[in-house]
Backbone atoms as SQL, in Angstrom:
CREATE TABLE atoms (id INTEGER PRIMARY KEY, chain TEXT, resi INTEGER, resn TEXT, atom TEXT, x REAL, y REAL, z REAL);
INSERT INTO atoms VALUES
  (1, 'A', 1, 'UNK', 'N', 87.468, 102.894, 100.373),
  (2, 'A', 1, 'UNK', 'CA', 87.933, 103.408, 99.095),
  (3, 'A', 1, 'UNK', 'C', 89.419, 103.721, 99.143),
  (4, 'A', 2, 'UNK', 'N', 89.963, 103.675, 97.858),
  (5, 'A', 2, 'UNK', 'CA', 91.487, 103.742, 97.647),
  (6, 'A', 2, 'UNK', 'C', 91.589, 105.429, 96.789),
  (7, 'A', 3, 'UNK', 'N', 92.252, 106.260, 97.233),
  (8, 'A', 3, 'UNK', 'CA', 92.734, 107.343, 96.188),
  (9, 'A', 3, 'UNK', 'C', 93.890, 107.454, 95.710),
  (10, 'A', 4, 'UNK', 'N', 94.272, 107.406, 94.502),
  (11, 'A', 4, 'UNK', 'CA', 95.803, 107.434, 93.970),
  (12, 'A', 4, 'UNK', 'C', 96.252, 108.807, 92.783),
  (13, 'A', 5, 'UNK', 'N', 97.050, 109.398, 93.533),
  (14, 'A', 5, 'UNK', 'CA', 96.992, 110.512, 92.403),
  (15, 'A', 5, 'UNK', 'C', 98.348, 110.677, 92.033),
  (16, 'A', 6, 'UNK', 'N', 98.610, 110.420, 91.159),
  (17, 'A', 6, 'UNK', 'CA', 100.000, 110.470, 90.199),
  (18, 'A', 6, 'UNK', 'C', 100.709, 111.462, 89.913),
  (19, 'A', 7, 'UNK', 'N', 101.376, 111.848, 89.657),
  (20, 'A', 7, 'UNK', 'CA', 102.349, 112.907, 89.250),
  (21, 'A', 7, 'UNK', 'C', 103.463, 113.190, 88.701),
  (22, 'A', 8, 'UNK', 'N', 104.378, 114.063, 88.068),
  (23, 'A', 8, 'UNK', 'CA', 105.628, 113.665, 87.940),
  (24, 'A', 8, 'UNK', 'C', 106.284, 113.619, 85.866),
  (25, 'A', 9, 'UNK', 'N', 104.849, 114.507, 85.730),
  (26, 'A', 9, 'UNK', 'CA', 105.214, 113.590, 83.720),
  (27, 'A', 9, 'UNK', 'C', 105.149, 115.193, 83.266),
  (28, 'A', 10, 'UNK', 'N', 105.480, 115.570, 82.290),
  (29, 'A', 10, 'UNK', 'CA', 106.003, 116.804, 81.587),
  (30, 'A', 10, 'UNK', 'C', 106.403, 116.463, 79.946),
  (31, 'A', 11, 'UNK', 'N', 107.202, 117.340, 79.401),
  (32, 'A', 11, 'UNK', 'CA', 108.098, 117.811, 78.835),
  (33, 'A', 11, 'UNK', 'C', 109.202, 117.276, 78.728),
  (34, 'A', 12, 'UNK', 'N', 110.120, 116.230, 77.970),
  (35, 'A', 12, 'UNK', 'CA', 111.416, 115.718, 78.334),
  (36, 'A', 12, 'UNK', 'C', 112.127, 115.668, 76.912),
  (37, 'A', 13, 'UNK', 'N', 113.205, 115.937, 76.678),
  (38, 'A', 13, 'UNK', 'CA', 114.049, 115.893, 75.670),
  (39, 'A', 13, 'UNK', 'C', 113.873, 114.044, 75.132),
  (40, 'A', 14, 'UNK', 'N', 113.991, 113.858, 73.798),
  (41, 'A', 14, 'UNK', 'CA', 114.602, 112.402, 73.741),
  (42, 'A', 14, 'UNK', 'C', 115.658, 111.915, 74.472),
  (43, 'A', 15, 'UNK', 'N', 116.106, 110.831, 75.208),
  (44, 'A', 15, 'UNK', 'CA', 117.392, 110.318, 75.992),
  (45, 'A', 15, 'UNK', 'C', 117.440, 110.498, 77.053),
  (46, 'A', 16, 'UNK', 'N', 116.209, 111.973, 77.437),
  (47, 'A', 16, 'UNK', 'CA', 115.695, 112.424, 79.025),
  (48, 'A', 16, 'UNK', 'C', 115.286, 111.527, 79.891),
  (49, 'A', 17, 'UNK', 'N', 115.025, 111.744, 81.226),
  (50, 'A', 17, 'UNK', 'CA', 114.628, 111.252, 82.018),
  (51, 'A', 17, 'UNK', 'C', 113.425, 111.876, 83.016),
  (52, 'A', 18, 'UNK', 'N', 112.303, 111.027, 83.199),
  (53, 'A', 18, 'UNK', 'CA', 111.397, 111.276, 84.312),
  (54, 'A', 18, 'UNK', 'C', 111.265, 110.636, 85.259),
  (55, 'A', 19, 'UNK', 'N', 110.625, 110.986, 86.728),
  (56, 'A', 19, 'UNK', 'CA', 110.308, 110.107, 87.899),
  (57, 'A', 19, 'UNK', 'C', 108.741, 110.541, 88.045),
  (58, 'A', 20, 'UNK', 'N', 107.609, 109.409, 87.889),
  (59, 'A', 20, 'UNK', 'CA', 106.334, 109.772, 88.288),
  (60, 'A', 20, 'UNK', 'C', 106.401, 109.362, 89.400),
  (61, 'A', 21, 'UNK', 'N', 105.667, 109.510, 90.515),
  (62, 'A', 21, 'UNK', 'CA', 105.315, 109.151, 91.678),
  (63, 'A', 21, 'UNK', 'C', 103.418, 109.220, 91.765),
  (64, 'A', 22, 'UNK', 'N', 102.847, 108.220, 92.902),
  (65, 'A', 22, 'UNK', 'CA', 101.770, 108.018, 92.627),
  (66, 'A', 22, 'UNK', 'C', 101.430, 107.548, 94.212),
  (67, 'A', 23, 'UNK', 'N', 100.377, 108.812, 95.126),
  (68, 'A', 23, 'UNK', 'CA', 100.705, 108.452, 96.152),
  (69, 'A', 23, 'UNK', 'C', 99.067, 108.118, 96.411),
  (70, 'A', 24, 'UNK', 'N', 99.337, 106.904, 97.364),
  (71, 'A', 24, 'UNK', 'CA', 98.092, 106.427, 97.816),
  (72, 'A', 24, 'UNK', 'C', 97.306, 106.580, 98.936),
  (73, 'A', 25, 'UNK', 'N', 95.808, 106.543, 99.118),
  (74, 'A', 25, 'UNK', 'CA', 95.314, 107.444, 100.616),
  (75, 'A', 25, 'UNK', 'C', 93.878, 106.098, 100.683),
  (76, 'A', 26, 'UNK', 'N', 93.805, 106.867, 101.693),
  (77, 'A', 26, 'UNK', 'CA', 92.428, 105.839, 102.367),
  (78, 'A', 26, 'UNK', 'C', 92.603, 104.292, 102.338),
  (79, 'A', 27, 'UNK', 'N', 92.099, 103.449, 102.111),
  (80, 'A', 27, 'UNK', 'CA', 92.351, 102.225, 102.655),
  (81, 'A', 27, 'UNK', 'C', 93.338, 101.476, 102.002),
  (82, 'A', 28, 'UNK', 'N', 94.026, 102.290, 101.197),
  (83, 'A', 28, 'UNK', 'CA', 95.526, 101.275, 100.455),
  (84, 'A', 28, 'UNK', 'C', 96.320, 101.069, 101.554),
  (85, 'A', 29, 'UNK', 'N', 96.793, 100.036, 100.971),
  (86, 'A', 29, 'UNK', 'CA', 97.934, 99.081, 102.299),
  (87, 'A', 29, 'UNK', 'C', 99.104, 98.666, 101.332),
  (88, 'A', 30, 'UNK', 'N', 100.185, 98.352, 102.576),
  (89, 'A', 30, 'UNK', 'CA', 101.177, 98.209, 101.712),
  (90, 'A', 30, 'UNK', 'C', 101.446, 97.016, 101.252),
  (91, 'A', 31, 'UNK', 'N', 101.039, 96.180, 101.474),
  (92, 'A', 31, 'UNK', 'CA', 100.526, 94.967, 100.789),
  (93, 'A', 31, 'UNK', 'C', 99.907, 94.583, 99.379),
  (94, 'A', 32, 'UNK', 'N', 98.969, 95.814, 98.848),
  (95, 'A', 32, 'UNK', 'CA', 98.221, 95.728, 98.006),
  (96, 'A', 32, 'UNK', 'C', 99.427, 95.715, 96.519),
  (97, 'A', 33, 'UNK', 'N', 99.182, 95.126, 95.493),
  (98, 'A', 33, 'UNK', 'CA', 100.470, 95.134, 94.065),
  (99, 'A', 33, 'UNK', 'C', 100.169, 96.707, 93.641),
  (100, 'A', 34, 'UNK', 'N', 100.665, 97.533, 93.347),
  (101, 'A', 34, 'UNK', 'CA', 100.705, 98.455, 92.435),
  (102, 'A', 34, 'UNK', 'C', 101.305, 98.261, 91.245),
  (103, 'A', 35, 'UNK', 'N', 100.905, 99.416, 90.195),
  (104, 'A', 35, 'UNK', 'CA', 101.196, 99.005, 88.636),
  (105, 'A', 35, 'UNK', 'C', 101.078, 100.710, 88.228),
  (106, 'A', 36, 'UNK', 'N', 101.711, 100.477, 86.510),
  (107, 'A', 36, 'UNK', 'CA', 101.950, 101.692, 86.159),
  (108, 'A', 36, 'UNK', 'C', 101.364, 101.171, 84.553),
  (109, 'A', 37, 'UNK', 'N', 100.836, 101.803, 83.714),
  (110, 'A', 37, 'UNK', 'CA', 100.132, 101.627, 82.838),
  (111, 'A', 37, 'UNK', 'C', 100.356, 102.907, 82.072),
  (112, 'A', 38, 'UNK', 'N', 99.679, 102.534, 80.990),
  (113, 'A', 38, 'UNK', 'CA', 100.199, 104.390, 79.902),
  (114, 'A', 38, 'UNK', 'C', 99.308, 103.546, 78.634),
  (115, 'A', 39, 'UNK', 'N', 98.763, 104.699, 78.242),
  (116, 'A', 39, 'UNK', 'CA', 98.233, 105.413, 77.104),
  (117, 'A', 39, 'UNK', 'C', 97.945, 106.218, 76.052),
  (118, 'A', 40, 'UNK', 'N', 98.906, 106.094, 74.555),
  (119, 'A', 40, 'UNK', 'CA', 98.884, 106.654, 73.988),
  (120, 'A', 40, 'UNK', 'C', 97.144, 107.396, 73.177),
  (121, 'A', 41, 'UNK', 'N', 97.369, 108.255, 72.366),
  (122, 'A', 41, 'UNK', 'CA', 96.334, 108.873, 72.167),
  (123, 'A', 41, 'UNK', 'C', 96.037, 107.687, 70.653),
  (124, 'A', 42, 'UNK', 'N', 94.628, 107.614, 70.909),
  (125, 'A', 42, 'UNK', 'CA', 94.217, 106.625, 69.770),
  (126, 'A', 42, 'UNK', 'C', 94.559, 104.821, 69.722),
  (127, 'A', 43, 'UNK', 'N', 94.611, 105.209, 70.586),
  (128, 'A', 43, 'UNK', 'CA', 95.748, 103.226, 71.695),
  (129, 'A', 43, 'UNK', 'C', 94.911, 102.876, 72.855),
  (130, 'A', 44, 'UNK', 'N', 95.256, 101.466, 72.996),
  (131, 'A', 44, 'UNK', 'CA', 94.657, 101.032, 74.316),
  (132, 'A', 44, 'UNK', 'C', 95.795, 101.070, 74.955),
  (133, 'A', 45, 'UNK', 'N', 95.235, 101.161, 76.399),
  (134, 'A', 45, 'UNK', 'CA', 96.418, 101.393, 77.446),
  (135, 'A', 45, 'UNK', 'C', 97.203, 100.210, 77.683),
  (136, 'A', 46, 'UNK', 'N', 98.326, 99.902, 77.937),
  (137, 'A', 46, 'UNK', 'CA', 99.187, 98.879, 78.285),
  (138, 'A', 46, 'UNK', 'C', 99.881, 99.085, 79.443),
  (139, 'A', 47, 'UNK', 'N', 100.423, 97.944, 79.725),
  (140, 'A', 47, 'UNK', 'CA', 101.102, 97.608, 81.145),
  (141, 'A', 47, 'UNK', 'C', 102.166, 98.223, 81.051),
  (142, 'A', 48, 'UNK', 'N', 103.049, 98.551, 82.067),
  (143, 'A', 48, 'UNK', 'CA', 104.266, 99.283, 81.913),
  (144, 'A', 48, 'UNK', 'C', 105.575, 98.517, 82.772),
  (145, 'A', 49, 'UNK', 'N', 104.899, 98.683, 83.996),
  (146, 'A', 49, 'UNK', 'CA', 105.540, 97.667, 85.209),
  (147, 'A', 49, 'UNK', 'C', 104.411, 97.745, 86.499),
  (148, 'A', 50, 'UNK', 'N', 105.081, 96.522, 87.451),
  (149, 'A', 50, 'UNK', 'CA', 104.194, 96.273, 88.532),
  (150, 'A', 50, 'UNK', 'C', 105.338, 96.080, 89.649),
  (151, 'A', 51, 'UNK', 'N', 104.206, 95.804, 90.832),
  (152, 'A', 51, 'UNK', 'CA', 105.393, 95.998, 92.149),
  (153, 'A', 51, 'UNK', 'C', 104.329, 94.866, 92.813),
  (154, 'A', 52, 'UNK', 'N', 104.479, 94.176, 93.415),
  (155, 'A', 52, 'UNK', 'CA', 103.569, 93.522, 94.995),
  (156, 'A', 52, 'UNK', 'C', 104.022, 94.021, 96.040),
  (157, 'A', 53, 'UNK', 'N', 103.454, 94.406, 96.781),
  (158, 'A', 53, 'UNK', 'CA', 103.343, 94.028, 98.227),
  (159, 'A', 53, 'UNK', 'C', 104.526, 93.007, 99.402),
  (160, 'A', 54, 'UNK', 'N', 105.027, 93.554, 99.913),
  (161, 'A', 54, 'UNK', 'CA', 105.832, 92.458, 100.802),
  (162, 'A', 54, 'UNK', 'C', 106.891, 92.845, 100.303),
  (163, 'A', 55, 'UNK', 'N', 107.671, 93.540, 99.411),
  (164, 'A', 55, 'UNK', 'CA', 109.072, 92.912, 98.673),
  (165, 'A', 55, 'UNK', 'C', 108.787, 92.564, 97.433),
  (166, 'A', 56, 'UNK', 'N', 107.694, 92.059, 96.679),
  (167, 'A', 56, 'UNK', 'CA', 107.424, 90.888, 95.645),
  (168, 'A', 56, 'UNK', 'C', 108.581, 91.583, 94.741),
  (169, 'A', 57, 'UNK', 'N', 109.366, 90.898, 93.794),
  (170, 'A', 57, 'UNK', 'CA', 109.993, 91.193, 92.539),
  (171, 'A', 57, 'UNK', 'C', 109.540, 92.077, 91.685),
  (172, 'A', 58, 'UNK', 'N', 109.592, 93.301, 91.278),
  (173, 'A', 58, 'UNK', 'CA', 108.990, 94.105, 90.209),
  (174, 'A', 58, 'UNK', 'C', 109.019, 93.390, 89.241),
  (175, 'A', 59, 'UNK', 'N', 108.016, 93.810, 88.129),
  (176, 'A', 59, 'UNK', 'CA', 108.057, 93.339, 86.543),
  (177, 'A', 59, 'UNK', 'C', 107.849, 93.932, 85.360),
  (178, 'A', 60, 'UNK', 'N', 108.529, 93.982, 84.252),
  (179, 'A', 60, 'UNK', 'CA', 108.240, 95.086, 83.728),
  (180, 'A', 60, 'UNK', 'C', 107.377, 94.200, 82.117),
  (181, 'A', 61, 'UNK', 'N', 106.526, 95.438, 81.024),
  (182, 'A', 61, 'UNK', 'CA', 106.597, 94.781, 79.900),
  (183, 'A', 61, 'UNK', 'C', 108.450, 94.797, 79.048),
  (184, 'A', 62, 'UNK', 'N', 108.526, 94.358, 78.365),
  (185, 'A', 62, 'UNK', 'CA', 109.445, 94.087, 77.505),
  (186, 'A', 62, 'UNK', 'C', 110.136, 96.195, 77.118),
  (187, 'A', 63, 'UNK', 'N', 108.898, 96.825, 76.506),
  (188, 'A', 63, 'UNK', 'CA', 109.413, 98.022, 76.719),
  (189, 'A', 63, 'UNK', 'C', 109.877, 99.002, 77.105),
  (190, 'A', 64, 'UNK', 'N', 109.929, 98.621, 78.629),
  (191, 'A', 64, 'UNK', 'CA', 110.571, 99.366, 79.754),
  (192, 'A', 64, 'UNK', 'C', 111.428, 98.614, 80.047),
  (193, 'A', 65, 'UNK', 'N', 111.987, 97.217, 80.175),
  (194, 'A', 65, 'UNK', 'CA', 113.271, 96.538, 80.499),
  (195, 'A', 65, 'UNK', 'C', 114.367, 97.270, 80.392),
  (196, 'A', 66, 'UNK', 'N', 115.401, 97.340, 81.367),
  (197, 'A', 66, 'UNK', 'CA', 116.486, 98.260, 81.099),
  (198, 'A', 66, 'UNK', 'C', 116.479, 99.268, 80.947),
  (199, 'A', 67, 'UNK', 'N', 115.201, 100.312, 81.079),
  (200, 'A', 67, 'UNK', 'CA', 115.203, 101.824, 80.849),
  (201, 'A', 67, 'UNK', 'C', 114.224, 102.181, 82.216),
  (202, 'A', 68, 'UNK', 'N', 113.098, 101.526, 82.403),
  (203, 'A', 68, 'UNK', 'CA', 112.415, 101.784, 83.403),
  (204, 'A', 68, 'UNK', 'C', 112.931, 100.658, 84.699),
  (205, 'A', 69, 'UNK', 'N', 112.610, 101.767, 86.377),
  (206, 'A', 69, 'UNK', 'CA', 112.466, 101.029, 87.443),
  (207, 'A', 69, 'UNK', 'C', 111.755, 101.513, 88.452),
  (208, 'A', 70, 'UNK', 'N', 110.851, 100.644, 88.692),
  (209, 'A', 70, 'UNK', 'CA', 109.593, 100.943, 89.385),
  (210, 'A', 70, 'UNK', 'C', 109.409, 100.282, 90.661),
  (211, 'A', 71, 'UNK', 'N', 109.408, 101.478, 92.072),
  (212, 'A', 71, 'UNK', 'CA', 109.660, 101.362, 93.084),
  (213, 'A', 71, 'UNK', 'C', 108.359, 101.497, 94.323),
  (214, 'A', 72, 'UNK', 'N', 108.650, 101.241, 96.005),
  (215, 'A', 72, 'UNK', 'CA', 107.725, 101.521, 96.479),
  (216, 'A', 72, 'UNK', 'C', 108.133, 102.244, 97.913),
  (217, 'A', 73, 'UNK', 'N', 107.679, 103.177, 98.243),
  (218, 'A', 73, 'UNK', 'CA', 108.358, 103.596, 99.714),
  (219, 'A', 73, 'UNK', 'C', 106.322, 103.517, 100.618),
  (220, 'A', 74, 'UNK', 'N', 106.583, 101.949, 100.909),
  (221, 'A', 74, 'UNK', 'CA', 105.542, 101.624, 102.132),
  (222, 'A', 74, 'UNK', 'C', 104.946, 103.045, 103.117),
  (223, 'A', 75, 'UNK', 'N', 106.589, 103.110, 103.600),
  (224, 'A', 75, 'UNK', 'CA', 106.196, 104.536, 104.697),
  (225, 'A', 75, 'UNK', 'C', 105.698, 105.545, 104.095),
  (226, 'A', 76, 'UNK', 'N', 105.521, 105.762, 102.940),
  (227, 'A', 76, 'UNK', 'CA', 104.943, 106.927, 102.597),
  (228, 'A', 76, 'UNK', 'C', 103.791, 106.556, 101.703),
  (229, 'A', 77, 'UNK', 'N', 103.613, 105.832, 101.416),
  (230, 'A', 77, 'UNK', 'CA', 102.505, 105.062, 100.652),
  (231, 'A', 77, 'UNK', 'C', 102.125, 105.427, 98.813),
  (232, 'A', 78, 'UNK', 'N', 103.614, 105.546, 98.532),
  (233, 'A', 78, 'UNK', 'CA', 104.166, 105.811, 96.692),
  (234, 'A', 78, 'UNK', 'C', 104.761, 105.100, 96.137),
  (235, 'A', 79, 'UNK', 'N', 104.026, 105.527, 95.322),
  (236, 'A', 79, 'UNK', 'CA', 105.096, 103.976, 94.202),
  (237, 'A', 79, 'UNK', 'C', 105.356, 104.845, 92.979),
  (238, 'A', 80, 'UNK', 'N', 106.953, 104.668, 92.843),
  (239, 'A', 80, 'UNK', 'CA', 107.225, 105.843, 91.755),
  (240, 'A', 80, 'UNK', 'C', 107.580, 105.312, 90.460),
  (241, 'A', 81, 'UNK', 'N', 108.011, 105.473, 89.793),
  (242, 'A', 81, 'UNK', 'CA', 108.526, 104.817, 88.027),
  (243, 'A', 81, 'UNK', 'C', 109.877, 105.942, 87.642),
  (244, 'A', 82, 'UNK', 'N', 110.849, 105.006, 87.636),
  (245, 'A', 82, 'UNK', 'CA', 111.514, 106.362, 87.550),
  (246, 'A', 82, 'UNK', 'C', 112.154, 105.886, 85.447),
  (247, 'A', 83, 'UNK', 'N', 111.747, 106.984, 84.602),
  (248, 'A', 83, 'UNK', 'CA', 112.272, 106.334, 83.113),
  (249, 'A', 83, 'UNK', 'C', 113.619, 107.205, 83.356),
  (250, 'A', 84, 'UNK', 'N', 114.372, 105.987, 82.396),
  (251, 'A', 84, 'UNK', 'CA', 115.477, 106.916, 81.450),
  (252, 'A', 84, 'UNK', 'C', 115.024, 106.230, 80.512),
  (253, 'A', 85, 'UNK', 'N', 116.611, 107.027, 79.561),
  (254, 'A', 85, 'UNK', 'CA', 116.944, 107.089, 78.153),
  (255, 'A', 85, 'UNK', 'C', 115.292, 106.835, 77.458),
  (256, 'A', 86, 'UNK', 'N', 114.314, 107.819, 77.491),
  (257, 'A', 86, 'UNK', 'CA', 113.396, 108.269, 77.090),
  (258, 'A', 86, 'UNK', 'C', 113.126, 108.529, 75.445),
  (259, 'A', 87, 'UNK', 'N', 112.161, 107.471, 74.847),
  (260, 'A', 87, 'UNK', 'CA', 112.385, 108.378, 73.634),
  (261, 'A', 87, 'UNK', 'C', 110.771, 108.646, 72.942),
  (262, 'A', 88, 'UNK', 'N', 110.502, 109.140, 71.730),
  (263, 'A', 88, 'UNK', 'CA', 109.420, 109.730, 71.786),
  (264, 'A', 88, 'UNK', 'C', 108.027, 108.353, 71.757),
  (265, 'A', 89, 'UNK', 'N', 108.178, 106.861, 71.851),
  (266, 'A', 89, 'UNK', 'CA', 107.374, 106.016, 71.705),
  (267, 'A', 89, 'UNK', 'C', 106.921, 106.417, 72.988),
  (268, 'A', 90, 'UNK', 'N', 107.848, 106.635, 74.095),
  (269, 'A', 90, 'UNK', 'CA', 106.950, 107.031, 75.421),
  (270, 'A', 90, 'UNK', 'C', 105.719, 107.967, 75.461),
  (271, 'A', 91, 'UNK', 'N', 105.669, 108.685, 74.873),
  (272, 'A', 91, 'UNK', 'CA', 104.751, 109.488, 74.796),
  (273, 'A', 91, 'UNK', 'C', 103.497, 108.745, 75.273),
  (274, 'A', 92, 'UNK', 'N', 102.857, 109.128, 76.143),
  (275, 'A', 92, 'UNK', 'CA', 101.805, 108.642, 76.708),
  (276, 'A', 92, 'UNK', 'C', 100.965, 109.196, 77.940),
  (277, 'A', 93, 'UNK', 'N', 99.718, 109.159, 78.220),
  (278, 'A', 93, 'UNK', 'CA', 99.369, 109.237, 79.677),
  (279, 'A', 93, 'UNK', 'C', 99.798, 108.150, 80.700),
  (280, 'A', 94, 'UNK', 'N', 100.253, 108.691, 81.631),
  (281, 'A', 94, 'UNK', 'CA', 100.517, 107.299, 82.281),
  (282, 'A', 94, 'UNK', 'C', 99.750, 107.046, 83.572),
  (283, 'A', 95, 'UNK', 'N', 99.078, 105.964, 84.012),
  (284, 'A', 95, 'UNK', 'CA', 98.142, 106.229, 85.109),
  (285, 'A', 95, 'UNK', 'C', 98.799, 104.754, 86.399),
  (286, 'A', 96, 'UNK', 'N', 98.875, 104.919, 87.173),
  (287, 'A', 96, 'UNK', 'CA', 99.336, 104.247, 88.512),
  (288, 'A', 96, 'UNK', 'C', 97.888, 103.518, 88.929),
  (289, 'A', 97, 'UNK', 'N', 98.224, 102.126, 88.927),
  (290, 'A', 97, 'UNK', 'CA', 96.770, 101.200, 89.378),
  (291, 'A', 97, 'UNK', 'C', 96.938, 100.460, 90.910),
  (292, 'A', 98, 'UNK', 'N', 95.971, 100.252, 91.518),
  (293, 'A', 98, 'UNK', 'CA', 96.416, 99.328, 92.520),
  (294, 'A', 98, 'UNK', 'C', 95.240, 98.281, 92.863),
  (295, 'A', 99, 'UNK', 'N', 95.436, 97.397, 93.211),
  (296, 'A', 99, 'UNK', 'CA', 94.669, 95.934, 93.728),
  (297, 'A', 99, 'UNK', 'C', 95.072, 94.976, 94.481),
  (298, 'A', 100, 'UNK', 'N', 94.045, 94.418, 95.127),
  (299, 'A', 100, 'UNK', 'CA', 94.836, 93.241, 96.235),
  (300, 'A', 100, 'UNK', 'C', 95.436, 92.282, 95.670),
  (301, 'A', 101, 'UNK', 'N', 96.400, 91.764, 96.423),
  (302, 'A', 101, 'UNK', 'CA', 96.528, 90.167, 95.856),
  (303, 'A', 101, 'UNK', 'C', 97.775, 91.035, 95.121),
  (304, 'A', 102, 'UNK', 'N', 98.200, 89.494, 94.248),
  (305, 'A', 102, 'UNK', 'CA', 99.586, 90.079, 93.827),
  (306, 'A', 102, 'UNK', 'C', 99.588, 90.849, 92.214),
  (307, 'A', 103, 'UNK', 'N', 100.337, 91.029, 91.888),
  (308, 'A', 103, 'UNK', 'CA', 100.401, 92.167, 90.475),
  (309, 'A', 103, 'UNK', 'C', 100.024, 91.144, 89.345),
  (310, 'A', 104, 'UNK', 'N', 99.570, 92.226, 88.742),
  (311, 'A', 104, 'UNK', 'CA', 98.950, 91.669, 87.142),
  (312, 'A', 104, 'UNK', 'C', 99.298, 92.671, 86.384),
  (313, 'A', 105, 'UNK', 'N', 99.797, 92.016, 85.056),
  (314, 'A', 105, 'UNK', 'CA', 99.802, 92.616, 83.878),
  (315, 'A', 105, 'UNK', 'C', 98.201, 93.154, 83.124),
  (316, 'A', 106, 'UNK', 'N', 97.560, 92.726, 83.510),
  (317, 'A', 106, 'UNK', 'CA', 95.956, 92.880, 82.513),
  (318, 'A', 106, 'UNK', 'C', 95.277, 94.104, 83.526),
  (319, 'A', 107, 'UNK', 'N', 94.968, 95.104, 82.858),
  (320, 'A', 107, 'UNK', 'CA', 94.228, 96.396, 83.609),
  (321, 'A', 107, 'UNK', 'C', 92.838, 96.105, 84.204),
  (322, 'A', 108, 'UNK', 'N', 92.486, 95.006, 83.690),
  (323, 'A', 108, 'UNK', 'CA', 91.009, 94.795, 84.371),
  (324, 'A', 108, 'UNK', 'C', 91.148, 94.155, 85.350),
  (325, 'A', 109, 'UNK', 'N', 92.367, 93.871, 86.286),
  (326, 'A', 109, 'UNK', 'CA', 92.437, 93.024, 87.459),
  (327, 'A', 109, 'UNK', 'C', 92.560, 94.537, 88.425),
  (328, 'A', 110, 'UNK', 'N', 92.597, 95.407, 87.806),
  (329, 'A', 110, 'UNK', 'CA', 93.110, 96.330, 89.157),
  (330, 'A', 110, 'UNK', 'C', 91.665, 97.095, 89.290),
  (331, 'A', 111, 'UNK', 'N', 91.994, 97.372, 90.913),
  (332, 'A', 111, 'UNK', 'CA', 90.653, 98.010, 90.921),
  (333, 'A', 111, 'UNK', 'C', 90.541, 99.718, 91.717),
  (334, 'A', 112, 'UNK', 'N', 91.844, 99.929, 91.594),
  (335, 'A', 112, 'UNK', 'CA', 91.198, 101.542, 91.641),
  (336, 'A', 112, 'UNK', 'C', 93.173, 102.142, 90.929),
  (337, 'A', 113, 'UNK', 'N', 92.510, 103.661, 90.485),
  (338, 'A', 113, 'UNK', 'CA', 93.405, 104.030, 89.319),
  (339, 'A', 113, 'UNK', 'C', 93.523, 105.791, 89.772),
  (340, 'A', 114, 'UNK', 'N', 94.803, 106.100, 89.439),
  (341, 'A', 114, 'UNK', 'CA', 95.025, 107.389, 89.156),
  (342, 'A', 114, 'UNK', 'C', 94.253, 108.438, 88.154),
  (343, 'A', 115, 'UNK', 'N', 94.569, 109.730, 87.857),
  (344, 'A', 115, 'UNK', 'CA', 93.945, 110.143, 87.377),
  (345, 'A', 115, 'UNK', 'C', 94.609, 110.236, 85.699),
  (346, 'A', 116, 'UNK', 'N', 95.613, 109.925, 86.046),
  (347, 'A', 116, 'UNK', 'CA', 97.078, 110.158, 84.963),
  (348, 'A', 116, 'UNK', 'C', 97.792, 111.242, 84.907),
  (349, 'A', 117, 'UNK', 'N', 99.105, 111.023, 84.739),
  (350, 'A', 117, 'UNK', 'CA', 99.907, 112.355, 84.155),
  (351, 'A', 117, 'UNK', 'C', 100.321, 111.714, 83.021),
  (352, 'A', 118, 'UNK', 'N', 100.372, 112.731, 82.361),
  (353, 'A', 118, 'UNK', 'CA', 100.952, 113.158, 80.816),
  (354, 'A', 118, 'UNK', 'C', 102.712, 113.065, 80.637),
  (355, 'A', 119, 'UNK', 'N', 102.805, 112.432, 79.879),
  (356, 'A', 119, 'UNK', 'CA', 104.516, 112.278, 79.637),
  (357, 'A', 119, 'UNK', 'C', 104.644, 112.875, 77.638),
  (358, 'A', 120, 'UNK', 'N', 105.860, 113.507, 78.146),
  (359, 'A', 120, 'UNK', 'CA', 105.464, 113.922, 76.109),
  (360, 'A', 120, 'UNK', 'C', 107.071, 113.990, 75.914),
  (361, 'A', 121, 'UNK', 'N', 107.526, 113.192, 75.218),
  (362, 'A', 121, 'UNK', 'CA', 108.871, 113.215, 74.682),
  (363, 'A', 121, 'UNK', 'C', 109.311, 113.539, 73.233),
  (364, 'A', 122, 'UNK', 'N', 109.825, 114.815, 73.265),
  (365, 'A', 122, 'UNK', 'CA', 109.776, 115.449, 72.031),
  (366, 'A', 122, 'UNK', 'C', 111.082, 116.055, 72.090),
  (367, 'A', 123, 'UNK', 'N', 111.936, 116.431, 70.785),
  (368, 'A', 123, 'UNK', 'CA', 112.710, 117.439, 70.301),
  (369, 'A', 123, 'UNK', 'C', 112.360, 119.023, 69.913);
C-alpha cells in the first residue's frame, strides 16, 4: 500500500501564493508519476499538473501554465505544487495522486490519493 497525505492549502489573498506538499509512505517509489488534481465544490475534479518518475518533464493543464510549478524531492519522498499569482477560480480541494508507469492527465489512471487540502482564495 501507498499513503499520501497532502498539505499546505489555507487562506490566500487574490495574486497570493501557496506551496502544497504531499508526502508519500509505504511502498511509493520514486519512480512512480505523481499528480495534483483539485476540486471545486459542485465540480468534477480536474487535473492540475503531473511529474514522472526518473526526471520525466512535468505537465501542466492549460490553467496552471505559467502560474503553477510542480516539483519532486525523491529523497524525501514529496511532491509539492508551488501556485502563484492566485486568483479566486483556484478555489478548490486539491488532492496529490500517484501511480506506476508514467503520468496521466485522467484521475482514473491513478491509483492511490491524498486526503486533500483545501485552498480558498478570497478578498
Amino acid at each position: 500500500q501507498v499513503q499520501l497525505v497532502d498539505s499546505g492549502g489555507g487562506l490566500v489573498q487574490p495574486g497570493g501564493a501557496l506551496r502544497l506538499s504531499c508526502v508519500a509512505s509505504g511502498r511509493a517509489r520514486s519512480d512512480w508519476a505523481m499528480a495534483w488534481f483539485r476540486q471545486a465544490p459542485g465540480k468534477d475534479r480536474h487535473y492540475v499538473a503531473g511529474i514522472g518518475g526518473g526526471g520525466t518533464l512535468p505537465d501542466y493543464a492549460d490553467s496552471a501554465k505559467g502560474r503553477f510549478t510542480i516539483s519532486r524531492d525523491n529523497a524525501r519522498n514529496t511532491v509539492y505544487l508551488q501556485m502563484n499569482s492566485l486568483t479566486p477560480e483556484d478555489t478548490a480541494k486539491y488532492y496529490c495522486a500517484a501511480k506506476y508507469g508514467g503520468a496521466s492527465p485522467w484521475d482514473r489512471d491513478y491509483d492511490y490519493w491524498g486526503q486533500g487540502t483545501q485552498v480558498i482564495v478570497s478578498s
